[in-house]
XYZ file of C-alpha atoms in Angstrom:
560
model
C -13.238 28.820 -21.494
C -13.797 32.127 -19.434
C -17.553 32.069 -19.598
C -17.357 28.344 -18.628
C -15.765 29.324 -15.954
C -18.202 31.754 -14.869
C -20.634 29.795 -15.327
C -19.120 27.639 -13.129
C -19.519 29.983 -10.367
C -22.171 31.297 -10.672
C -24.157 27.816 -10.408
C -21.437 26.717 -7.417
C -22.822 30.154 -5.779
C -26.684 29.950 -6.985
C -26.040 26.225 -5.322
C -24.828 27.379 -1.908
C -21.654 25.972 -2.424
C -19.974 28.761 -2.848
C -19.456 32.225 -1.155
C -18.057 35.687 -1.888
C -16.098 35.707 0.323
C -14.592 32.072 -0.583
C -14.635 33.433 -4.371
C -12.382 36.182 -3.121
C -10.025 33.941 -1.337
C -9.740 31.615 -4.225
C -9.069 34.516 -6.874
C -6.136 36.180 -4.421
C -4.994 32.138 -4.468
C -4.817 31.363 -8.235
C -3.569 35.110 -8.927
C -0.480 34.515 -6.216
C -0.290 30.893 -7.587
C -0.406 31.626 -11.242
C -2.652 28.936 -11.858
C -6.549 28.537 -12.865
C -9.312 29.841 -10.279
C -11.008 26.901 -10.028
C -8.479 25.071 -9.270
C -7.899 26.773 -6.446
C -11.157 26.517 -5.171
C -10.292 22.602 -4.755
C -6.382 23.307 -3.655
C -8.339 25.759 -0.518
C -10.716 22.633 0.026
C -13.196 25.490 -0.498
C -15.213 22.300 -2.890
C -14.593 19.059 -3.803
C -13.440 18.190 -7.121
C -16.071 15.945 -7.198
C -18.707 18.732 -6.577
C -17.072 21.179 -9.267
C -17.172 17.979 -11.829
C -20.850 18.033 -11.161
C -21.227 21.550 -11.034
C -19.570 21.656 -14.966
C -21.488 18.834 -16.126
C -25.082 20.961 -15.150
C -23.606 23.950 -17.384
C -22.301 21.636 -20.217
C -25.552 19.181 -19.904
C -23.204 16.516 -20.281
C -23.994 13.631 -17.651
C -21.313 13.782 -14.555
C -19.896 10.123 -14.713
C -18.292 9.030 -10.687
C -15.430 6.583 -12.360
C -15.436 4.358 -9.065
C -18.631 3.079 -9.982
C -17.122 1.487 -13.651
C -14.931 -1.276 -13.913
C -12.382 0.306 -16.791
C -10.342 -1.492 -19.277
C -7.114 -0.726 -18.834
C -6.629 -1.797 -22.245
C -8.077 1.223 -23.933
C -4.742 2.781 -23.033
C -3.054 1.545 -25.879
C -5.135 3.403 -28.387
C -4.467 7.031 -26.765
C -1.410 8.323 -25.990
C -0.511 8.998 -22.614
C 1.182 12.720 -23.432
C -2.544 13.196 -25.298
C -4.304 11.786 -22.262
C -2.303 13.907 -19.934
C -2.673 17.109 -22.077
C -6.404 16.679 -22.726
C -7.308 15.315 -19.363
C -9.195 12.331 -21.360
C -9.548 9.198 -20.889
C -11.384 6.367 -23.133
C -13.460 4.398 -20.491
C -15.315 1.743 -22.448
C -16.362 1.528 -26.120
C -19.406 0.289 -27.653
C -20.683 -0.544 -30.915
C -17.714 1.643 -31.982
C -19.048 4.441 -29.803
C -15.574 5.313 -27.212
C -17.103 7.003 -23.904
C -14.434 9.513 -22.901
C -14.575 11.220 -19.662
C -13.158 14.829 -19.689
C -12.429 17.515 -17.970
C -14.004 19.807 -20.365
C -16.250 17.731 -22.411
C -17.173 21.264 -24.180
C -13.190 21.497 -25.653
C -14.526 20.423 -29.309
C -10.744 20.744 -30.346
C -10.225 18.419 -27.523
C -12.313 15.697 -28.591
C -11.522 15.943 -32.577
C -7.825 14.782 -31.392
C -9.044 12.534 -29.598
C -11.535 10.829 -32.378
C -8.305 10.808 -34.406
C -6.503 9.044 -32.255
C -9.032 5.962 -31.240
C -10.787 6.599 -35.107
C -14.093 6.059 -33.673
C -17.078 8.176 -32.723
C -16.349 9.780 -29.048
C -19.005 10.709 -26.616
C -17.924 12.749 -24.195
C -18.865 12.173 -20.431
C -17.783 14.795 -17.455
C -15.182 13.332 -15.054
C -13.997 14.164 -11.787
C -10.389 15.577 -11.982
C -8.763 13.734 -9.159
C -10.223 10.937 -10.312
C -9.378 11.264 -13.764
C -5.606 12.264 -13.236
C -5.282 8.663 -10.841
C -7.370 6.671 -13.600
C -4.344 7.737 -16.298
C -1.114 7.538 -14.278
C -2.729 4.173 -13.015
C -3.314 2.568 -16.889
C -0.566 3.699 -18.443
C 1.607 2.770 -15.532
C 0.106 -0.881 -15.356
C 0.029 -1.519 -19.722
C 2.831 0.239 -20.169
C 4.456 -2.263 -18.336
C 4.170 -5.394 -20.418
C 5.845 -3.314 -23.865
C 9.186 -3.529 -22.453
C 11.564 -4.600 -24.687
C 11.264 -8.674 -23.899
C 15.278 -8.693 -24.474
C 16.156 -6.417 -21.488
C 16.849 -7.641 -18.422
C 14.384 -7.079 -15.655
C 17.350 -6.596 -12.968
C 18.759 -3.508 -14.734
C 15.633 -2.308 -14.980
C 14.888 -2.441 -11.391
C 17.961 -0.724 -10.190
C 17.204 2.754 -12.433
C 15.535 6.207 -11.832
C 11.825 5.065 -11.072
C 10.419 6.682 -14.277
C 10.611 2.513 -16.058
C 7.530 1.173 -16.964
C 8.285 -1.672 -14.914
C 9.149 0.728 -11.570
C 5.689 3.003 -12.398
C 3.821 -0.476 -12.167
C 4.972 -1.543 -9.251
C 4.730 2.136 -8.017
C 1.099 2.256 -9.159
C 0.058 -1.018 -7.253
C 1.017 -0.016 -3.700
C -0.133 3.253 -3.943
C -3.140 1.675 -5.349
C -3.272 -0.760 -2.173
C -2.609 2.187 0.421
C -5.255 4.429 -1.565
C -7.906 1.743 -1.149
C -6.874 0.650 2.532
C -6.275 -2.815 2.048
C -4.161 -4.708 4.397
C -2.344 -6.943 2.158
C -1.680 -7.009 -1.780
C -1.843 -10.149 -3.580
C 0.249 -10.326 -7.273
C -0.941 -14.392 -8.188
C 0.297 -15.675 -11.553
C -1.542 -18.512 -13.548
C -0.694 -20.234 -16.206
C -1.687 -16.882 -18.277
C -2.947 -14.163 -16.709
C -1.493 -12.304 -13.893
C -4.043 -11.529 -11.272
C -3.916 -8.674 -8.770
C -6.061 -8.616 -5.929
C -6.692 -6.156 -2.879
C -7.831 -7.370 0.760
C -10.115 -4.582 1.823
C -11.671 -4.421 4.655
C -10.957 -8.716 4.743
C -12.485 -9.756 1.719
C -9.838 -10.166 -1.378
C -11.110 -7.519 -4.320
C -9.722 -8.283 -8.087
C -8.435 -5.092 -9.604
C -6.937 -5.007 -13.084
C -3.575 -5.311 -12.831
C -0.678 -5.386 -15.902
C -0.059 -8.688 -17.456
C 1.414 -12.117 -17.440
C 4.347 -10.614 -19.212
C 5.371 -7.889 -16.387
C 4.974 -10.698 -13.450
C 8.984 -11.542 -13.944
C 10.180 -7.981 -13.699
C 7.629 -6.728 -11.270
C 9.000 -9.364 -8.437
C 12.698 -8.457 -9.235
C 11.567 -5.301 -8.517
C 10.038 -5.819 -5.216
C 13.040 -8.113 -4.473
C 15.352 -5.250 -5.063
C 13.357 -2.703 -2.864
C 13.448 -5.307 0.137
C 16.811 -6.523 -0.560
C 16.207 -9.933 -1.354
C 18.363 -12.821 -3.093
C 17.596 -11.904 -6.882
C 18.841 -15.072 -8.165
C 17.109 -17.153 -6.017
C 13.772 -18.360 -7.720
C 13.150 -21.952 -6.265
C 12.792 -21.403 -2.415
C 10.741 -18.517 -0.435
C 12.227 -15.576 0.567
C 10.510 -12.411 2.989
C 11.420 -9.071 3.386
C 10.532 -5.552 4.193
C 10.413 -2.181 2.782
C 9.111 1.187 3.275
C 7.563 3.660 0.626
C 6.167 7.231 1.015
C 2.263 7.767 0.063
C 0.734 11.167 -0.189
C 2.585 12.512 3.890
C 2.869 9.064 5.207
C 5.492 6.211 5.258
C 4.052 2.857 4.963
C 5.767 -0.067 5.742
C 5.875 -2.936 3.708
C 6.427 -6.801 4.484
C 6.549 -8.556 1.799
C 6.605 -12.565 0.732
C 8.116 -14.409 -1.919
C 6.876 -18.439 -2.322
C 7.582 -20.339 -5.892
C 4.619 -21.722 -7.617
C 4.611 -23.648 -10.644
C 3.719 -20.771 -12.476
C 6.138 -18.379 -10.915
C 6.759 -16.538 -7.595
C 3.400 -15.572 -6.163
C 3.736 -12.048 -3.836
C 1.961 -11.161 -0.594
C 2.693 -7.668 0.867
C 1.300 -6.492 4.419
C 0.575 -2.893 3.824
C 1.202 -2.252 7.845
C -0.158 0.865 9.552
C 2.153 3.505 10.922
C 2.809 3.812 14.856
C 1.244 7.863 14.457
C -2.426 6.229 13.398
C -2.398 4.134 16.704
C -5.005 5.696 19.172
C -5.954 4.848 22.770
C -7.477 1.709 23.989
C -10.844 3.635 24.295
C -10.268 3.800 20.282
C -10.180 0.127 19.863
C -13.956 -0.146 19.906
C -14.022 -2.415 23.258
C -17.511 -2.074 25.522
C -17.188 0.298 27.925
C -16.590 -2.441 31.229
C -14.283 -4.247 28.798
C -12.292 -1.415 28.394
C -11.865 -0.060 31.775
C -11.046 -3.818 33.008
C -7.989 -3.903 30.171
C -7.138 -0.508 30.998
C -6.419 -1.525 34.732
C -4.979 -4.975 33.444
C -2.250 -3.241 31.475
C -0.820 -0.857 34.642
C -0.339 -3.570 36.677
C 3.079 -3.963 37.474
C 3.271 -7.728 37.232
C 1.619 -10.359 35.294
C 0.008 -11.830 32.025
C -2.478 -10.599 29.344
C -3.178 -12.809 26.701
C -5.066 -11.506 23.422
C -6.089 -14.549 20.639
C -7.935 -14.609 17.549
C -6.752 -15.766 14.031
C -4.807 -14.536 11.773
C -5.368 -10.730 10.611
C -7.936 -10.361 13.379
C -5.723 -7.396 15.001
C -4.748 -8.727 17.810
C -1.113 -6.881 16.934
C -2.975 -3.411 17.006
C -4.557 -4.280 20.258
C -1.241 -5.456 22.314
C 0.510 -2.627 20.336
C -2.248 0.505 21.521
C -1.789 -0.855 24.934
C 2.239 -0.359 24.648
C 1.320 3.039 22.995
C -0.374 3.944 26.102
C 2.493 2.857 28.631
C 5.626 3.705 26.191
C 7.305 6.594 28.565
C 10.593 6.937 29.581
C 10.689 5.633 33.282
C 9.321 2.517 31.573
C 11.546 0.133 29.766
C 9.793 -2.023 27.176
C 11.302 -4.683 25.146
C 9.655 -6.696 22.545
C 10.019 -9.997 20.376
C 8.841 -10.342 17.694
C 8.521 -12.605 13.897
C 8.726 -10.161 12.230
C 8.326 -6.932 13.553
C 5.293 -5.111 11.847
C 5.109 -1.490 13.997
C 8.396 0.720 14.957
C 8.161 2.753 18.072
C 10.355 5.053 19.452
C 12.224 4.128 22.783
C 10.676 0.472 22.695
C 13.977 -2.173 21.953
C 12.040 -4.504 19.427
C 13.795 -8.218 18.641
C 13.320 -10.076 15.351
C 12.975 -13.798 15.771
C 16.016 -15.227 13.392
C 15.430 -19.049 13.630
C 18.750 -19.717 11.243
C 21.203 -18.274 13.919
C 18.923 -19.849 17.078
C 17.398 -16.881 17.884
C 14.383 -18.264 18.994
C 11.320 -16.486 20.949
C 12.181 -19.112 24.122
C 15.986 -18.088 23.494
C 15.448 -13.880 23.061
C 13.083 -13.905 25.979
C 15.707 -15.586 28.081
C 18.276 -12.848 26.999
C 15.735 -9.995 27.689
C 14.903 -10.848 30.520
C 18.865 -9.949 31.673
C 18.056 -6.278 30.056
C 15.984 -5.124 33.249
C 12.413 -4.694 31.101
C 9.362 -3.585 32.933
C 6.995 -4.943 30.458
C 7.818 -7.246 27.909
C 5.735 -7.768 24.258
C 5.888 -11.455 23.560
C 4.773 -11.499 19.203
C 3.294 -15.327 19.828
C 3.501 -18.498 22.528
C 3.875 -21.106 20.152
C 5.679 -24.002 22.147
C 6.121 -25.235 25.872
C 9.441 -24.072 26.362
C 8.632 -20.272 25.241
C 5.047 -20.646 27.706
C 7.145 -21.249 30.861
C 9.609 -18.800 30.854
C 6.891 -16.459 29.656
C 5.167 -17.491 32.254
C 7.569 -17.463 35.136
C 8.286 -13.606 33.675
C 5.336 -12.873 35.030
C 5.540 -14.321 38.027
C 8.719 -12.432 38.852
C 7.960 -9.052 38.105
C 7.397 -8.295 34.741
C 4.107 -7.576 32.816
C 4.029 -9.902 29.987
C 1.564 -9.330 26.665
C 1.527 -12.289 23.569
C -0.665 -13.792 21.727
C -1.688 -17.554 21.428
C -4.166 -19.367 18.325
C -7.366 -20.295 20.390
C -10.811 -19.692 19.249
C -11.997 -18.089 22.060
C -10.625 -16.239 25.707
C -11.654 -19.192 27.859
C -9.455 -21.730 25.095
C -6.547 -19.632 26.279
C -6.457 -21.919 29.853
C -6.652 -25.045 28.356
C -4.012 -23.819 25.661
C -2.134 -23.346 28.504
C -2.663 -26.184 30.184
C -1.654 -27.869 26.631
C 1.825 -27.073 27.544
C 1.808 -28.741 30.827
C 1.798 -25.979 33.079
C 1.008 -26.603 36.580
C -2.574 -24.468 37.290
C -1.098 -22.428 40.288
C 1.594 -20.955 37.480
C -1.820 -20.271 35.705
C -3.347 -18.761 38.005
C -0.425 -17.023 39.571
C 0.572 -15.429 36.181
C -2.549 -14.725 34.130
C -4.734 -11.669 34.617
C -6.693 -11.969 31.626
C -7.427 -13.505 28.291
C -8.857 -11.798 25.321
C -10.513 -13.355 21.512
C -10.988 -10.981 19.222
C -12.063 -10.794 15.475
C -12.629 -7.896 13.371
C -15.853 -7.274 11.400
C -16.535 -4.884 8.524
C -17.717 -1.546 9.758
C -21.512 -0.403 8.143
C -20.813 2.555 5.536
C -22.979 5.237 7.153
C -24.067 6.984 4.335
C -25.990 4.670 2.425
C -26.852 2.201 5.500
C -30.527 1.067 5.299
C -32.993 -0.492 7.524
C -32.815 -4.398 7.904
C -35.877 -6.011 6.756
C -34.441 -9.897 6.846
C -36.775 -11.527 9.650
C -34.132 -14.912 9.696
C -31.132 -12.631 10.936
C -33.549 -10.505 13.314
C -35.362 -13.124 15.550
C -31.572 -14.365 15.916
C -31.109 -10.811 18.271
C -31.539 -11.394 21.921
C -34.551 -10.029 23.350
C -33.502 -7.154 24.977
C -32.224 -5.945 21.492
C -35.324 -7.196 19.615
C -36.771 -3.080 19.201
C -33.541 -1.893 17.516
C -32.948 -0.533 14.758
C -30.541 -2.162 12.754
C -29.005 -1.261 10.010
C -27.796 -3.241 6.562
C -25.661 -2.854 3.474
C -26.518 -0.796 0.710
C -23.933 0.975 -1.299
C -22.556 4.177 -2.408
C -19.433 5.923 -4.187
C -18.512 6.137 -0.480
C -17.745 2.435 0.207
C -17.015 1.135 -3.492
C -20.643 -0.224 -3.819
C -20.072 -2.558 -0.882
C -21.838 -1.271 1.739
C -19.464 -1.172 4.168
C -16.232 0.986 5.093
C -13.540 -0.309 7.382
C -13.639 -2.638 10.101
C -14.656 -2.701 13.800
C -13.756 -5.138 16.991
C -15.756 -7.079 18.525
C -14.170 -8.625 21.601
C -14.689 -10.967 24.387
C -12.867 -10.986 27.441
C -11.646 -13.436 30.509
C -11.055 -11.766 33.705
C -9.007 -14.227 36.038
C -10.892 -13.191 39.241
C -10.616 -15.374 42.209
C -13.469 -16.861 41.194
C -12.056 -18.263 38.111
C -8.672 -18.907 39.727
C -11.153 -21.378 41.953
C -12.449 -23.304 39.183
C -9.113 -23.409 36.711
C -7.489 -24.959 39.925
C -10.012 -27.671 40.585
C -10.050 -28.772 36.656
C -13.484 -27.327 35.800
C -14.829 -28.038 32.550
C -15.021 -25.300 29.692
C -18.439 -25.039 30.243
C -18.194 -24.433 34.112
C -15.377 -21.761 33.595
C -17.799 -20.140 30.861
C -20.742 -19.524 33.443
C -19.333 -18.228 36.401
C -17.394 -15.830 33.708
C -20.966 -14.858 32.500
C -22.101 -14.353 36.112
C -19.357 -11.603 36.610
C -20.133 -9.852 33.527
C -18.224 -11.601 30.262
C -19.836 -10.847 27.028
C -19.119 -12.904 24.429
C -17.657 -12.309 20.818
C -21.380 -13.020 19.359
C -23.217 -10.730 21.923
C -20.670 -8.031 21.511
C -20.976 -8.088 17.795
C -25.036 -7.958 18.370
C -24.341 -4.723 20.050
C -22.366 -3.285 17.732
C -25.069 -3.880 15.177
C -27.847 -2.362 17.545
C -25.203 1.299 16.885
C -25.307 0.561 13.422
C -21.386 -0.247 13.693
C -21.775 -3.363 11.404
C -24.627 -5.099 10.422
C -26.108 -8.453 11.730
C -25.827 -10.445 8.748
C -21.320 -9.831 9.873
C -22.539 -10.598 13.770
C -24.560 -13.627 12.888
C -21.077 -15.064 10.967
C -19.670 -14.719 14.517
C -22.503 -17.288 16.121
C -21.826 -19.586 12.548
C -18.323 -19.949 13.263
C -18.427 -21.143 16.852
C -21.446 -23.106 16.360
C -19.056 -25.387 13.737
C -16.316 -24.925 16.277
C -18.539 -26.368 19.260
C -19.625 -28.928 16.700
C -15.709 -30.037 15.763
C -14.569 -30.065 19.026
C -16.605 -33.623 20.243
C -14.950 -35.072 17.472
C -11.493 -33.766 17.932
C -11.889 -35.333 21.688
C -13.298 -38.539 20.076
C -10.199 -38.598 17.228
């Protein structure tokens, strides 16, 4: 093992990965720590794991495999034990024609692999793995089929309310730290008539991961009843709830639904984002005019800003960066909310609680007697809460909500919906904003665009640029993309606009004076984003698809 290890270095150094002076550092390290030297190159972010995996696998000549680019049985678990996985650093990632590809920390420990040949009694062929990878592929399987060989006579309630080190507890353990690891918003546990599925949304698409089975779905949703203190005996009706867990530094809060199926209770949890990773509104990703128009929207004293989009388009992280950026203490904010999704300090935040009346109209009519300066309305979703929203603003508070309208001019007529007289309109509203959130090009393995039918879509002044499309990498999971950007459009009610809402102007009318003072729309603002390489066209193009069909639906809905 000690000329492995030199080895090791050596090539890491020959490699210009590696210096003596780094060497040095790491060697006081390990010597003060008591553990292995390379190791604490990795612990001193000196190298990557991943680039000390590669580095063995040159000396060994056994190929490097990157374990994010396989999609492992989880199954192959049962034929190694986890104490021998664990010891060994070894882990069975697919067999074939009775040949068991084990990745290995040291694929050169012959001792090593004769154990584990024994224990799966096939041929092994050793691949090398990437530690960090390796260590979160084995607590993850043995977490998730460990799971379903609970004793099928124990309750899954006692088991719930114990240390954390069940197999039940280590599943459910497993899955949200498997959510927050990948970044997905929500986590979806679905059960069918056999098979338990659990599925990821990631950047907004829904990604199938192996999950444990059918068997565990009973005890796996006592458990998550029991973390968010939920009715356990209730099975028939839907129940929410809310928790918090710890991952890696961070504390990530959890919201989490309950809704009987006929083949059980399916789960949704909102993995929400803590209040420290909220950044300015210059972070949000707005155009530059865009931004400095919101920026002066949001300090005025009185008023109200509107921000719409569907469902998990962000609007939430939008109204919530602008309280970030006016949450000090001559300033008293009060929000209400169904349910509350982001804590921050010194801001009173309400929780809509329909069964005792406590209604958004109802808590905004109480708030209003706590002296706010701004208050954050979570949605306008009927008449009554739209007028005294409304006449909030007018009398000297600044109000933020949201309302479900496909674009920023829909937000009038929404409005208008609720039979408000256009001089409140006009009176109260400073702006309107539609939002939606596309997926974010992964910059390392971006490639030029060569499809003519999305490029001859760009407006001409962006016809020369260089976009950019999908590829994939280890980076991005093979997708292409990483993360999500905004693409925005916003309504500035000028006295212009103010002119044309009062006289009854059509959509159309309000659209092209808003054009003439400098709105860009969702589509355009997503084409610019793709000229920067921020997403790609083929995501901005969906934009122009969707309200295209919208513009097409809405003759009929007048018709209907």
């Amino acid at each position: 093992m000690l000329d492995s290890r030199n080895f090791v270095i050596r090539t890491l150094i020959a490699d210009g990965q590696l210096t003596e002076a780094d060497l040095r550092r790491a060697t006081e390290h390990s010597i003060a720590s008591g553990g292995e030297l390379l190791d604490s190159l990795v612990q001193l972010s000196i190298i990557t794991s991943r680039r000390l995996a590669i580095a063995k696998a040159k000396i060994c000549e056994y190929p490097f495999v990157d374990l994010s680019h396989y999609e492992i049985d989880f199954a192959n678990a049962r034929h190694l034990p986890r104490s021998v996985a664990e010891r060994l650093h070894a882990f069975p990632i697919f067999v074939i024609d009775g040949v068991a590809t084990v990745s290995m920390l040291d694929p050169l420990n012959l001792q090593a692999i004769d154990q584990v040949r024994q224990h799966l009694r096939c041929d092994v062929d050793p691949v090398q793995g990437d530690s960090e990878q390796l260590k979160a592929l084995i607590a993850r399987a043995y977490s998730l089929t460990k799971a379903s060989e609970e004793d099928a006579q124990t309750s899954a309630a006692e088991h719930s309310l114990t240390t954390g080190e069940e197999p039940i507890v280590q599943a459910v353990n497993q899955i949200l730290a498997g959510g927050a690891e990948a970044g997905a918003s929500d986590v979806h546990i679905n059960p069918d008539e056999n098979t338990l599925h659990l599925r990821y949304r990631v950047d907004g698409m829904l990604i199938p991961q192996q999950g444990p089975p059918k068997s565990a779905h009973e005890g796996m949703v006592q458990r998550l009843k029991v973390m968010a203190k939920l009715d356990l005996t209730q099975t028939r009706k839907p129940q929410d709830g809310k928790f918090r867990f710890r991952h890696r530094t961070e504390q990530v809060d959890v919201r989490l639904s309950v809704i009987p199926t006929i083949h059980g209770e399916n789960v949704v949890m909102r993995l929400l984002r803590p209040a420290a990773k909220l950044g300015t509104i210059a972070d949000l990703g707005m155009p530059m005019d865009m931004c400095a128009w919101f920026e002066e929207a949001v300090q005025k004293p009185h008023g109200m800003i509107l921000v719409t989009g569907p469902t998990g388009s962000g609007k939430t992280t939008t109204l919530y960066t602008a309280l970030h950026s006016m949450n000090t203490p001559d300033t008293n904010i009060m929000t209400i909310e169904d349910p509350v999704e982001i804590r921050l300090p010194l801001i009173r935040q309400v929780q809509v609680n329909s069964d005792i009346g406590l209604t958004f109209a109802s808590a905004l009519r109480s708030i209003l007697r706590q002296d706010p300066d701004i208050v954050l309305l979570g949605e306008i979703r009927d008449a009554e809460t739209a007028k005294i929203a409304v006449q909030a603003a007018m009398t000297g508070h600044l109000v933020l909500s949201t309302l479900h309208t496909n674009d920023a001019i829909g937000c009038v007529n929404r409005l208008k919906d609720f039979e408000l007289p256009t001089f409140a309109i006009n009176s109260a509203l400073l702006c309107t904003i539609a939002q939606r959130l596309v997926r974010r090009l992964c910059p390392t393995c971006a490639i030029p665009e060569t499809d003519f039918t999305l490029t001859r879509q760009v407006p001409e002044e962006l016809s020369s640029a260089d976009f950019g499309a999908p590829s994939g990498c280890p980076e991005c999971r093979q997708t292409g993309y990483k993360g999500r950007v905004g693409v925005y459009e916003m309504l500035r009610v000028t006295p212009g606009i103010q002119g044309l809402i009062e006289s009854g102007a059509s959509v159309a009318q309000v659209a092209h004076a808003a054009r003439a003072e400098g709105m860009r729309s969702l589509w355009e603002d997503g084409v610019h984003k793709a000229a920067r390489r921020l997403t790609s066209l083929q995501e901005a193009v969906s934009l122009r698809a969707e309200f295209e069909v919208a513009a097409d639906a809405a003759p009929a809905r007048r018709a209907a």
